PDB file of C-alpha atoms in Angstrom:
ATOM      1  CA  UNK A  17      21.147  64.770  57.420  1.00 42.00           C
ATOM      2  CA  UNK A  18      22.092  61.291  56.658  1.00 45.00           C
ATOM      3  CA  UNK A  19      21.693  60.259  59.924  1.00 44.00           C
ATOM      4  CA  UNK A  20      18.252  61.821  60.061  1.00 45.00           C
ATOM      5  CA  UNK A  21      16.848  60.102  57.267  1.00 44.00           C
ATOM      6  CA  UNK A  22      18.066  56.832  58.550  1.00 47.00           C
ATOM      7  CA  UNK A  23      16.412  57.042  61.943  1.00 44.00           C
ATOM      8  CA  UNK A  24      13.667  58.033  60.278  1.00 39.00           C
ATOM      9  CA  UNK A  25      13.903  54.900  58.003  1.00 43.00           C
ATOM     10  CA  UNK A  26      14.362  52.794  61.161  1.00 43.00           C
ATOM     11  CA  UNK A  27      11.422  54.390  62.797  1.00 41.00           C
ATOM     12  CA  UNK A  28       9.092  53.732  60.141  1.00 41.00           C
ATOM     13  CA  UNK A  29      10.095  50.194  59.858  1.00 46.00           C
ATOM     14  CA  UNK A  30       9.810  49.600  63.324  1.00 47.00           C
ATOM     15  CA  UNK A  31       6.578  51.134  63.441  1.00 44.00           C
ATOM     16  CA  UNK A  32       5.126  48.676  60.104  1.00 67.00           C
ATOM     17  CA  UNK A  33       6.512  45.768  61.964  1.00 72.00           C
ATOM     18  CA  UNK A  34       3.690  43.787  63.132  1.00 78.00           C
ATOM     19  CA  UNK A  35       4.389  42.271  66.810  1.00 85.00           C
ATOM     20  CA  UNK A  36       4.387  38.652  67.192  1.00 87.00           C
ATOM     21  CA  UNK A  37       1.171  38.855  68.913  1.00 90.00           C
ATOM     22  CA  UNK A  38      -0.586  40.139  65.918  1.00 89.00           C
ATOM     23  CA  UNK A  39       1.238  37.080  63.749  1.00 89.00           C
ATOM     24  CA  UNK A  40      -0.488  34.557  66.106  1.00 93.00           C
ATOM     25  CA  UNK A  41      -3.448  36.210  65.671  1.00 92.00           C
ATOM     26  CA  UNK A  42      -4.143  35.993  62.110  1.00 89.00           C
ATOM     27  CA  UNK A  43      -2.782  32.620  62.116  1.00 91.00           C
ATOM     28  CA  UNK A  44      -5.084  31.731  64.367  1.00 93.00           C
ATOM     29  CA  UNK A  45      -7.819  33.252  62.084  1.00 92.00           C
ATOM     30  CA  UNK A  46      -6.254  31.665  59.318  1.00 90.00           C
ATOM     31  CA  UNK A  47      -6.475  27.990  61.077  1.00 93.00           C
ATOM     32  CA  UNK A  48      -9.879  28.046  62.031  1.00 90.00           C
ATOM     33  CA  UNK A  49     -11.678  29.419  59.049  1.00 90.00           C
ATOM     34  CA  UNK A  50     -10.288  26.583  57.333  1.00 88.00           C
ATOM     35  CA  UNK A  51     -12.732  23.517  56.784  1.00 89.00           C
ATOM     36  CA  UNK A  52     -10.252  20.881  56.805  1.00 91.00           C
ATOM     37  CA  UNK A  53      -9.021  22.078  60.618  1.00 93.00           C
ATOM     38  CA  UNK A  54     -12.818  20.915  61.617  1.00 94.00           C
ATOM     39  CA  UNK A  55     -12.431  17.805  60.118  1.00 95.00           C
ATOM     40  CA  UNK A  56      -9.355  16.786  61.636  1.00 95.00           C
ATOM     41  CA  UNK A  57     -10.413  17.355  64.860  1.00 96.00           C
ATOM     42  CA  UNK A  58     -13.990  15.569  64.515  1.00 96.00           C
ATOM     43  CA  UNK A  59     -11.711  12.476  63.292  1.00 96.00           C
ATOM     44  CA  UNK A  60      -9.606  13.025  66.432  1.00 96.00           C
ATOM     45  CA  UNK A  61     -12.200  13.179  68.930  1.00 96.00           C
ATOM     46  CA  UNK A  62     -14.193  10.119  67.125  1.00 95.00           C
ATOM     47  CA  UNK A  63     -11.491   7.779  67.566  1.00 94.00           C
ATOM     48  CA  UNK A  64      -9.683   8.648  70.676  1.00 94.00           C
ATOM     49  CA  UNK A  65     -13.617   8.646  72.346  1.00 94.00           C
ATOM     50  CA  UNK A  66     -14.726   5.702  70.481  1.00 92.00           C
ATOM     51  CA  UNK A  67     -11.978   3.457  69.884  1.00 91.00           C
ATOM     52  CA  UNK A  68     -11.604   3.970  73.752  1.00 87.00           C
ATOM     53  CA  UNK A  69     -14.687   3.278  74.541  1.00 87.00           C
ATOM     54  CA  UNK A  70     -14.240   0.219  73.134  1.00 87.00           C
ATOM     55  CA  UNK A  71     -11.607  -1.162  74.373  1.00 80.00           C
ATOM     56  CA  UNK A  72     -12.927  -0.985  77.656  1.00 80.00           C
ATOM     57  CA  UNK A  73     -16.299  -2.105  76.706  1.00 79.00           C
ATOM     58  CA  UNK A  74     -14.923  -5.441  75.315  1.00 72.00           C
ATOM     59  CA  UNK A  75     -13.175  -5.719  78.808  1.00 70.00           C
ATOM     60  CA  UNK A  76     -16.102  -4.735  80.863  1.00 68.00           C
ATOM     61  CA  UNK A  77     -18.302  -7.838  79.588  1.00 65.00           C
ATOM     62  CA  UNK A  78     -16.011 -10.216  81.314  1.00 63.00           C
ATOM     63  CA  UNK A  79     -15.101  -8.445  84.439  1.00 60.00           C
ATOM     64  CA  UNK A  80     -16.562 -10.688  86.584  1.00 59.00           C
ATOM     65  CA  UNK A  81     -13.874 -12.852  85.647  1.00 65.00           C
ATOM     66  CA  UNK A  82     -10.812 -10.742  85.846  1.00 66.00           C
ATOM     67  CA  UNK A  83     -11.602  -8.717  88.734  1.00 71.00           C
ATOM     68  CA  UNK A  84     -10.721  -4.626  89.524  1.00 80.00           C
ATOM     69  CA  UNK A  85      -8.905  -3.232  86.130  1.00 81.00           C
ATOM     70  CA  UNK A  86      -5.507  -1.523  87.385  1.00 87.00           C
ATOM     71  CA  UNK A  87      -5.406   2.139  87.219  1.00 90.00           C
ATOM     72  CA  UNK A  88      -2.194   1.943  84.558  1.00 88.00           C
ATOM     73  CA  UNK A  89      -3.984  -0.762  82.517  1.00 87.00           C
ATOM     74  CA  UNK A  90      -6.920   1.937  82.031  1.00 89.00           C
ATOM     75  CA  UNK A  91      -4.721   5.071  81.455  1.00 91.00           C
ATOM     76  CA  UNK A  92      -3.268   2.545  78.818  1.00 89.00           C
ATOM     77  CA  UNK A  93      -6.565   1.818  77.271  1.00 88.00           C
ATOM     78  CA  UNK A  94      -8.008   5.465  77.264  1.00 90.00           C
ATOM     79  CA  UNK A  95      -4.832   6.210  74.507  1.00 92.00           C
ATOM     80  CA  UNK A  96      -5.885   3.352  72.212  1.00 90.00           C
ATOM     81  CA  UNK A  97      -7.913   5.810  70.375  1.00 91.00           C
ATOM     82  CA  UNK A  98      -4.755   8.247  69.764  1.00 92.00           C
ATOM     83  CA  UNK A  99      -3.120   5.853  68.260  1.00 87.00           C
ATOM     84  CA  UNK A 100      -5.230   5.848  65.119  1.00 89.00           C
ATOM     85  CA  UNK A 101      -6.338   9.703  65.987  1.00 92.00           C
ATOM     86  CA  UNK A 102      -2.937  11.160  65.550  1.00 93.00           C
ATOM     87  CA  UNK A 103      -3.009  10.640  61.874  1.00 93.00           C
ATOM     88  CA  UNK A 104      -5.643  13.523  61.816  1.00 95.00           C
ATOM     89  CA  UNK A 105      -3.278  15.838  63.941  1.00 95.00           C
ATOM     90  CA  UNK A 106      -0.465  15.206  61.804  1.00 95.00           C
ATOM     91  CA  UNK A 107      -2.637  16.079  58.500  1.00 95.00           C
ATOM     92  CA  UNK A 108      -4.015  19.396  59.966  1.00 96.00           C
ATOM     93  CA  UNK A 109      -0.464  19.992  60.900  1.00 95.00           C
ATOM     94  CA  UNK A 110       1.001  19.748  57.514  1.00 95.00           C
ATOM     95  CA  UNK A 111      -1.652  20.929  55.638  1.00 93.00           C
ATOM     96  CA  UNK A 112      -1.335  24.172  57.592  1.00 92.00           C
ATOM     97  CA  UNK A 113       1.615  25.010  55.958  1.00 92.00           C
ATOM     98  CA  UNK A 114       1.916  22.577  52.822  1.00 90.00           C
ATOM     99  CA  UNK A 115      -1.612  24.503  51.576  1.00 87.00           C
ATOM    100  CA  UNK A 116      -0.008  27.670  51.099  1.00 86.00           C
ATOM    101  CA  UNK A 117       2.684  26.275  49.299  1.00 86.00           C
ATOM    102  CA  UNK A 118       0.261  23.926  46.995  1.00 84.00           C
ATOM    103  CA  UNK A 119      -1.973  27.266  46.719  1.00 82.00           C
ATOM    104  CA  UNK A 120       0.622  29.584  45.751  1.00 80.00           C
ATOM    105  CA  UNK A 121       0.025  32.101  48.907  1.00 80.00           C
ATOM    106  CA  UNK A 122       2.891  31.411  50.324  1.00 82.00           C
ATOM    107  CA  UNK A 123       4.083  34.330  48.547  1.00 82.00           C
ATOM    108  CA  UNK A 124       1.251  36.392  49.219  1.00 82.00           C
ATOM    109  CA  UNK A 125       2.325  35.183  53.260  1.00 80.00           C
ATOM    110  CA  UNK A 126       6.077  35.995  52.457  1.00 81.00           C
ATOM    111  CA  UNK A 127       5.761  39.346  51.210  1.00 80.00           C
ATOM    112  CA  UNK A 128       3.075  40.508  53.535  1.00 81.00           C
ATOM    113  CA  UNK A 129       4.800  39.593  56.383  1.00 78.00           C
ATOM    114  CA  UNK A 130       8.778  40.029  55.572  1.00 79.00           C
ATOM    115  CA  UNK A 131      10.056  38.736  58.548  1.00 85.00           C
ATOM    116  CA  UNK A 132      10.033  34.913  57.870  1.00 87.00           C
ATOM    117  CA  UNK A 133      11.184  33.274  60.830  1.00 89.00           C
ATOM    118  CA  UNK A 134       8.678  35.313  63.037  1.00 90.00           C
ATOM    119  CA  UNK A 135       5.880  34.294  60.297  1.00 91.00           C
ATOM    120  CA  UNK A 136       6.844  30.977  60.697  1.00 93.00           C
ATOM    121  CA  UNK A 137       7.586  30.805  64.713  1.00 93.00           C
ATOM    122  CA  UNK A 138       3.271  32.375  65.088  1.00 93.00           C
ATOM    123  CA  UNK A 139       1.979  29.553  62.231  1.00 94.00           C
ATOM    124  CA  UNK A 140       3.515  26.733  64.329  1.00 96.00           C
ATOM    125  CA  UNK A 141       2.719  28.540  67.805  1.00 96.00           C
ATOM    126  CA  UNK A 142      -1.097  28.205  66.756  1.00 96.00           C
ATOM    127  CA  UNK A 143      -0.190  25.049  64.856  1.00 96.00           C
ATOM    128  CA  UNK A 144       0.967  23.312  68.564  1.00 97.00           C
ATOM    129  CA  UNK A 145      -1.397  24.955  70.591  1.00 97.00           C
ATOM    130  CA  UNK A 146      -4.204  23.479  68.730  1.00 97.00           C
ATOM    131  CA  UNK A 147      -3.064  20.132  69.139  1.00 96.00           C
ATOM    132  CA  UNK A 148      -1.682  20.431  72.695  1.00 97.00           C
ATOM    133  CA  UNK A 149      -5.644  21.686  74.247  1.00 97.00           C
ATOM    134  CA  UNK A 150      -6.905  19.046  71.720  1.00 96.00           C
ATOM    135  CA  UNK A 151      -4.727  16.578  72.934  1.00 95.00           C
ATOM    136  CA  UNK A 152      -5.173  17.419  76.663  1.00 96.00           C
ATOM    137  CA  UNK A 153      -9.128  17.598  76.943  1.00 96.00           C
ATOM    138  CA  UNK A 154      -9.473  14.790  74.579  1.00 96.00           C
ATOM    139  CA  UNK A 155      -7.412  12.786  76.591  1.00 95.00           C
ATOM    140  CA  UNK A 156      -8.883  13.827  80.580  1.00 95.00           C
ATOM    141  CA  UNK A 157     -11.894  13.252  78.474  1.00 95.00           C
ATOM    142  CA  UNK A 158     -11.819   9.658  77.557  1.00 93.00           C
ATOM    143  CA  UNK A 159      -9.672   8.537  80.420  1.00 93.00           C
ATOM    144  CA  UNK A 160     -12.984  10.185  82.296  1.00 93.00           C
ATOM    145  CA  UNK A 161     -15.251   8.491  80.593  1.00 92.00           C
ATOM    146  CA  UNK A 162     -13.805   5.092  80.831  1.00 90.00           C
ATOM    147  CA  UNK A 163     -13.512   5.365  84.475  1.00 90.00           C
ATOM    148  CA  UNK A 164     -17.105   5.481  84.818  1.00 89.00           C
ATOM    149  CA  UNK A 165     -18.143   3.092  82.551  1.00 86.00           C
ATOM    150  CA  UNK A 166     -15.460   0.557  84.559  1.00 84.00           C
ATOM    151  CA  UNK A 167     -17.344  -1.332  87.120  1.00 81.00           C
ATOM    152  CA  UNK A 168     -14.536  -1.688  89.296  1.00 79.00           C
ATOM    153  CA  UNK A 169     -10.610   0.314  88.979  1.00 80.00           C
ATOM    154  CA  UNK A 170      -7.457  -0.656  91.335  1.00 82.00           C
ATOM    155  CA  UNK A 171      -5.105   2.418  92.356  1.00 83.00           C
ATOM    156  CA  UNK A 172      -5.291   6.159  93.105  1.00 87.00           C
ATOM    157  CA  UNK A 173      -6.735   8.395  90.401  1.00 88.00           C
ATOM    158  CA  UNK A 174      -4.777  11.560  91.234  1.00 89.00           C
ATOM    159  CA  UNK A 175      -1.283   9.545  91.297  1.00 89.00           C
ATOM    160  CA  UNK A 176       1.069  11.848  89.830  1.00 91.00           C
ATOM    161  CA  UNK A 177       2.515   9.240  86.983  1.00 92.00           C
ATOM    162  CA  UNK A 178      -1.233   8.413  86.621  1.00 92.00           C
ATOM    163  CA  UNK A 179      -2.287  12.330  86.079  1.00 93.00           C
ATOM    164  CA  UNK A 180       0.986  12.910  83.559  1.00 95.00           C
ATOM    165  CA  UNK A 181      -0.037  10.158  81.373  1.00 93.00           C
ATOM    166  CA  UNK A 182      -3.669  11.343  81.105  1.00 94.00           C
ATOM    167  CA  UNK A 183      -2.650  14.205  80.271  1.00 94.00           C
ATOM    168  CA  UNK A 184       0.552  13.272  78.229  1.00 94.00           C
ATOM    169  CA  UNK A 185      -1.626  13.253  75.056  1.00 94.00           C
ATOM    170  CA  UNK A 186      -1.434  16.837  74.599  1.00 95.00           C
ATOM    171  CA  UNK A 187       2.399  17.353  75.047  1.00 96.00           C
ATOM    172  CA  UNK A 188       2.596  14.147  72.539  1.00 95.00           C
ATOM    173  CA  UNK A 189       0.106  15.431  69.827  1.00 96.00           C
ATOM    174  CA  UNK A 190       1.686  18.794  70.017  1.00 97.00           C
ATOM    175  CA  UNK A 191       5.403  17.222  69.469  1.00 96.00           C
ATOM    176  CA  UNK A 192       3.837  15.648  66.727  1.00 95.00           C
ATOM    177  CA  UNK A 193       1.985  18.080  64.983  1.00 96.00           C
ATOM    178  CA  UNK A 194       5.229  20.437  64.986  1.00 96.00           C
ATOM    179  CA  UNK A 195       7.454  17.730  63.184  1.00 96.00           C
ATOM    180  CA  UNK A 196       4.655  17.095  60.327  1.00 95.00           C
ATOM    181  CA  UNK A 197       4.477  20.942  60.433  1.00 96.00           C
ATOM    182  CA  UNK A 198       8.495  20.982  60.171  1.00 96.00           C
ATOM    183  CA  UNK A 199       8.798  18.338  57.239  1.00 95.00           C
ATOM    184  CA  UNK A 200       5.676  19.933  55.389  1.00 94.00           C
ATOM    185  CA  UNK A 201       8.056  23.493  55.509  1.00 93.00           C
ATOM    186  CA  UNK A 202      10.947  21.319  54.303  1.00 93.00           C
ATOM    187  CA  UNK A 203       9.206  19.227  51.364  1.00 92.00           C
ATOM    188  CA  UNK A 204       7.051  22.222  50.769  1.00 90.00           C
ATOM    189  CA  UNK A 205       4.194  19.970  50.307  1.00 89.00           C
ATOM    190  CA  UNK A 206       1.108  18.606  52.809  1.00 91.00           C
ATOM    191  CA  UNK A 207       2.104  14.668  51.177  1.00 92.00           C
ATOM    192  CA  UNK A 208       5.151  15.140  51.799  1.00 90.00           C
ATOM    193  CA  UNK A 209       5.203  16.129  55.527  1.00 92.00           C
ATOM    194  CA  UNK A 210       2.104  13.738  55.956  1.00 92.00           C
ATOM    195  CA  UNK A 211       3.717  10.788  54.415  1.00 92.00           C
ATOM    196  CA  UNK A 212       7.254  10.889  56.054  1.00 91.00           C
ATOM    197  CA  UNK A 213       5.885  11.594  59.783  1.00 91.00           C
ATOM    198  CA  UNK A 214       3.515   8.720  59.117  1.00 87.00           C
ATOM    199  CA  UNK A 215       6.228   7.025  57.875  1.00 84.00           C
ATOM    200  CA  UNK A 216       8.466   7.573  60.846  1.00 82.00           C
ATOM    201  CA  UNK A 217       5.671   7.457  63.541  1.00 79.00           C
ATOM    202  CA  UNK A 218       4.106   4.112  61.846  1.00 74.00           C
ATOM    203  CA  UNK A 219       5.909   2.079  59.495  1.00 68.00           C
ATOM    204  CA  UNK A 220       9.406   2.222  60.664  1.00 65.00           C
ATOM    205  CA  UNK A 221       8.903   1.232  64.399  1.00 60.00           C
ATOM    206  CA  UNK A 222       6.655  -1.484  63.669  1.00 59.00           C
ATOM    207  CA  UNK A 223       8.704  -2.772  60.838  1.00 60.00           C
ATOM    208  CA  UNK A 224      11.871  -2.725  63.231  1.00 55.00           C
ATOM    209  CA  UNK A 225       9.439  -4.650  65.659  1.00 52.00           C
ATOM    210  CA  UNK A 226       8.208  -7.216  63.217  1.00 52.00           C
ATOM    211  CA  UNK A 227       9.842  -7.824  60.346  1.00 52.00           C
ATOM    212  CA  UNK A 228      13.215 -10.277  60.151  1.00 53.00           C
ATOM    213  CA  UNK A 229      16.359  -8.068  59.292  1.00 54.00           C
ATOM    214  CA  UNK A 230      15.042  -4.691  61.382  1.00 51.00           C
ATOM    215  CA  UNK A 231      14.461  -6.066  64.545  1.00 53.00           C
ATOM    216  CA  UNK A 232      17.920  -6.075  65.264  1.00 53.00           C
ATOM    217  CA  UNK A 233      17.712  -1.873  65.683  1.00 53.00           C
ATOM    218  CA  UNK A 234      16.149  -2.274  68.735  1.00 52.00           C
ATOM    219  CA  UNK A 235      19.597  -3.008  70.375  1.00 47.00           C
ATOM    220  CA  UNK A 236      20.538   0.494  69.565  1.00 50.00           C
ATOM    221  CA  UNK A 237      17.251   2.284  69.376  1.00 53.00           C
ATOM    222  CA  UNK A 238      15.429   1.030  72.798  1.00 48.00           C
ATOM    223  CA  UNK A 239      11.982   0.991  72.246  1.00 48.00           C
ATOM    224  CA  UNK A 240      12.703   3.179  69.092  1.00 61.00           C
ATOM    225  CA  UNK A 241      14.593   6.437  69.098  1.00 76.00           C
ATOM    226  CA  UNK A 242      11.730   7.275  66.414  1.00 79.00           C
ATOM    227  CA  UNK A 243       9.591  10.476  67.240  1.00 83.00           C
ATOM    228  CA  UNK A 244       6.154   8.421  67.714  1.00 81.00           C
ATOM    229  CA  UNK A 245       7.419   5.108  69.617  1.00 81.00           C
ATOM    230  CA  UNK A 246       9.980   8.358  71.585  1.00 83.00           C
ATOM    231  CA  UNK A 247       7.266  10.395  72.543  1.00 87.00           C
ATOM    232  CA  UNK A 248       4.631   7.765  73.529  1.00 87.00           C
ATOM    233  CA  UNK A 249       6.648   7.110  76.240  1.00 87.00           C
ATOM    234  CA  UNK A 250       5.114  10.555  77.836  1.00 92.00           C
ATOM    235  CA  UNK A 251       1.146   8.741  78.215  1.00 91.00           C
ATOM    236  CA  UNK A 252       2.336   5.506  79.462  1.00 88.00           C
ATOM    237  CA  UNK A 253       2.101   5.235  83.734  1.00 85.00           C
ATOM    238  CA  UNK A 254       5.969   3.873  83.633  1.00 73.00           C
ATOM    239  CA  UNK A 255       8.662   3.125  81.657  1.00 68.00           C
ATOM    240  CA  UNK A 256       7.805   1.316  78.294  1.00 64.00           C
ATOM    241  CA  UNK A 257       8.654  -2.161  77.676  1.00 55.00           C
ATOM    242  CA  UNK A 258      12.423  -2.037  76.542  1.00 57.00           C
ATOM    243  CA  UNK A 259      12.168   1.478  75.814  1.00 66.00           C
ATOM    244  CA  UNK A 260      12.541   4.951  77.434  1.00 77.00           C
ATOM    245  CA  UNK A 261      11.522   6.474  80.648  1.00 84.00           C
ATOM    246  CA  UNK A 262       8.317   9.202  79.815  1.00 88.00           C
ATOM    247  CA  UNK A 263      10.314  12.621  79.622  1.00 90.00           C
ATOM    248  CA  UNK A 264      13.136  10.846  78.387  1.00 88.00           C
ATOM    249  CA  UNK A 265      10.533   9.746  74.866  1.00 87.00           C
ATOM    250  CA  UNK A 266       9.371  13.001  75.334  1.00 92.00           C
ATOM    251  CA  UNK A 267      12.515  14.791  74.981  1.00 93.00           C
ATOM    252  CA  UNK A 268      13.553  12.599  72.210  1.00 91.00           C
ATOM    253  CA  UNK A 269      10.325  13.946  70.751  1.00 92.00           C
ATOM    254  CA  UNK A 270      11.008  17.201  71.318  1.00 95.00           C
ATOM    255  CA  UNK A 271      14.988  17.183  69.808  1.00 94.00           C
ATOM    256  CA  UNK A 272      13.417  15.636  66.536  1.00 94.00           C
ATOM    257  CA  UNK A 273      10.868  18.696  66.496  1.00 96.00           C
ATOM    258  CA  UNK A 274      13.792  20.990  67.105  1.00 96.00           C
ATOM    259  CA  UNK A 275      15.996  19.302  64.153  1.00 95.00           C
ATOM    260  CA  UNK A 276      13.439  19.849  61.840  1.00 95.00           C
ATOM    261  CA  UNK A 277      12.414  23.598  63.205  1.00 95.00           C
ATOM    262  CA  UNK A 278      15.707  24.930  62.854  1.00 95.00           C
ATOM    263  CA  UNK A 279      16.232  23.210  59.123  1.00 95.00           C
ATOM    264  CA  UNK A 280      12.875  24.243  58.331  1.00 94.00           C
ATOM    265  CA  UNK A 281      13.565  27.993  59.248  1.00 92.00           C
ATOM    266  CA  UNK A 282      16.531  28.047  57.651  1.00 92.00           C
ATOM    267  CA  UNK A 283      15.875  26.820  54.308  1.00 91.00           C
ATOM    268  CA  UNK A 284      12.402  29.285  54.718  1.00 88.00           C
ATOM    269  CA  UNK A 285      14.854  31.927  54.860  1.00 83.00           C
ATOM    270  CA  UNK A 286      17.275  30.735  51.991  1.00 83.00           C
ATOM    271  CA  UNK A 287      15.111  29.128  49.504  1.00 75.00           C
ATOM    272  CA  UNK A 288      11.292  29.729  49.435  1.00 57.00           C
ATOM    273  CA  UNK A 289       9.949  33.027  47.753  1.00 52.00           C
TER     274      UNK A 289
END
């Protein structure tokens, strides 16, 4: 009889589980009903489209003077924009998380859905996969459009370093977006995971770069072991400037995104309600 009742037990839990599939789901729901998701992707588009545009426009007026502009210097130029725009991915990131803890329904999540690792593996599934099409079409996008508006472009378009970098945005924004999403489960706060990936995508690199007393870590960090100098690596046509290779940046990226995953998970599991 005992063991009845505890297959039955079993059963019925297994049957209340909801499947991973249905987690990403309502995540996804969750994501885009939300206004702010919108806004961080208008901010995206206007500056890796615009500030793009730019940059090539300013070039364009004297191109009778400096002749064909190299395929790598253009792929170069068509990321300007995502420099700035990244800022937007990594607040829709942490707010996707840090507003249910500054709303209180992180409870509400918790006890609807039990099983807080899976809950948290669907939120940043939908999290990444938002910025990682954003990233991509944005990116094939304004590399697109400054090709045509370039009177005259040296080297193959469909170079295979040439079409990973174009691309690379997505892979990069989606690296991103995870660690924000990572320190925003950690702090339990949208500042906090907003301010510290800013921090160490930002300030620290450029402070390393520029200001006396830093610059000495580049000797051990090449081009910055930091996530965002790391990870840039991926949209650049070669190796940066004193720095990694592209999937070696990226998959410095990615072990920072694991790091803060697994600590994120765990203290999910330990600490929050």
């Amino acid at each position: 009889m005992a063991i009845s009742a505890a297959t039955t037990e079993h059963r019925r839990t297994a049957h209340t589980e909801p499947s991973f599939a249905h987690l990403v789901h309502s995540e996804w729901i969750k994501i885009r009903t939300v206004r702010s998701t919108l806004w961080c992707l208008l901010v995206l588009t206007a500056a890796v489209i615009g500030i793009g545009f730019l940059a090539v426009a300013n070039r364009n007026a004297h191109a009778d003077h400096l002749g064909p502009l190299p395929i790598g210097e253009l792929v170069i130029r068509s990321h300007i924009g995502l420099s700035l725009g990244q800022l937007a991915v990594v607040v829709l990131a942490a707010r996707s998380i840090g507003g249910e803890y500054g709303t209180g329904l992180i409870s509400t999540s918790l006890t609807a859905v039990p099983w807080r690792k899976r809950w948290l593996a669907a939120k940043a599934l939908v999290v990444a996969a938002v910025a990682l099409v954003a990233g991509v079409l944005l990116s094939a996008a304004a590399f697109a459009l400054l090709y045509a508006i370039t009177p005259a472009v040296s080297g193959p378009v469909m170079h295979p370093e040439v079409v990973r970098a174009v691309l690379g945005g997505g892979p990069y924004l989606a690296g991103l977006a995870l660690l924000a999403f990572a320190v925003a489960t950690v702090t339990r706060s949208s500042v906090g995971g907003i301010v510290v990936v800013s921090a160490m995508s930002f300030v620290i690199p450029v402070m390393s770069m520029g200001v006396p007393g830093f610059d000495g870590l580049l000797r051990f960090l090449p081009s910055g072991l930091f996530p965002g100098n790391a990870g840039w690596a991926i949209m650049q046509p070669g190796p940066m400037l004193n720095g990694l290779s592209p999937w070696a940046g990226f998959a410095v990226l990615c072990a920072w995104v694991a790091a803060g995953m697994a600590v994120a998970a765990y203290l999910l599991d330990r600490r929050d309600a």
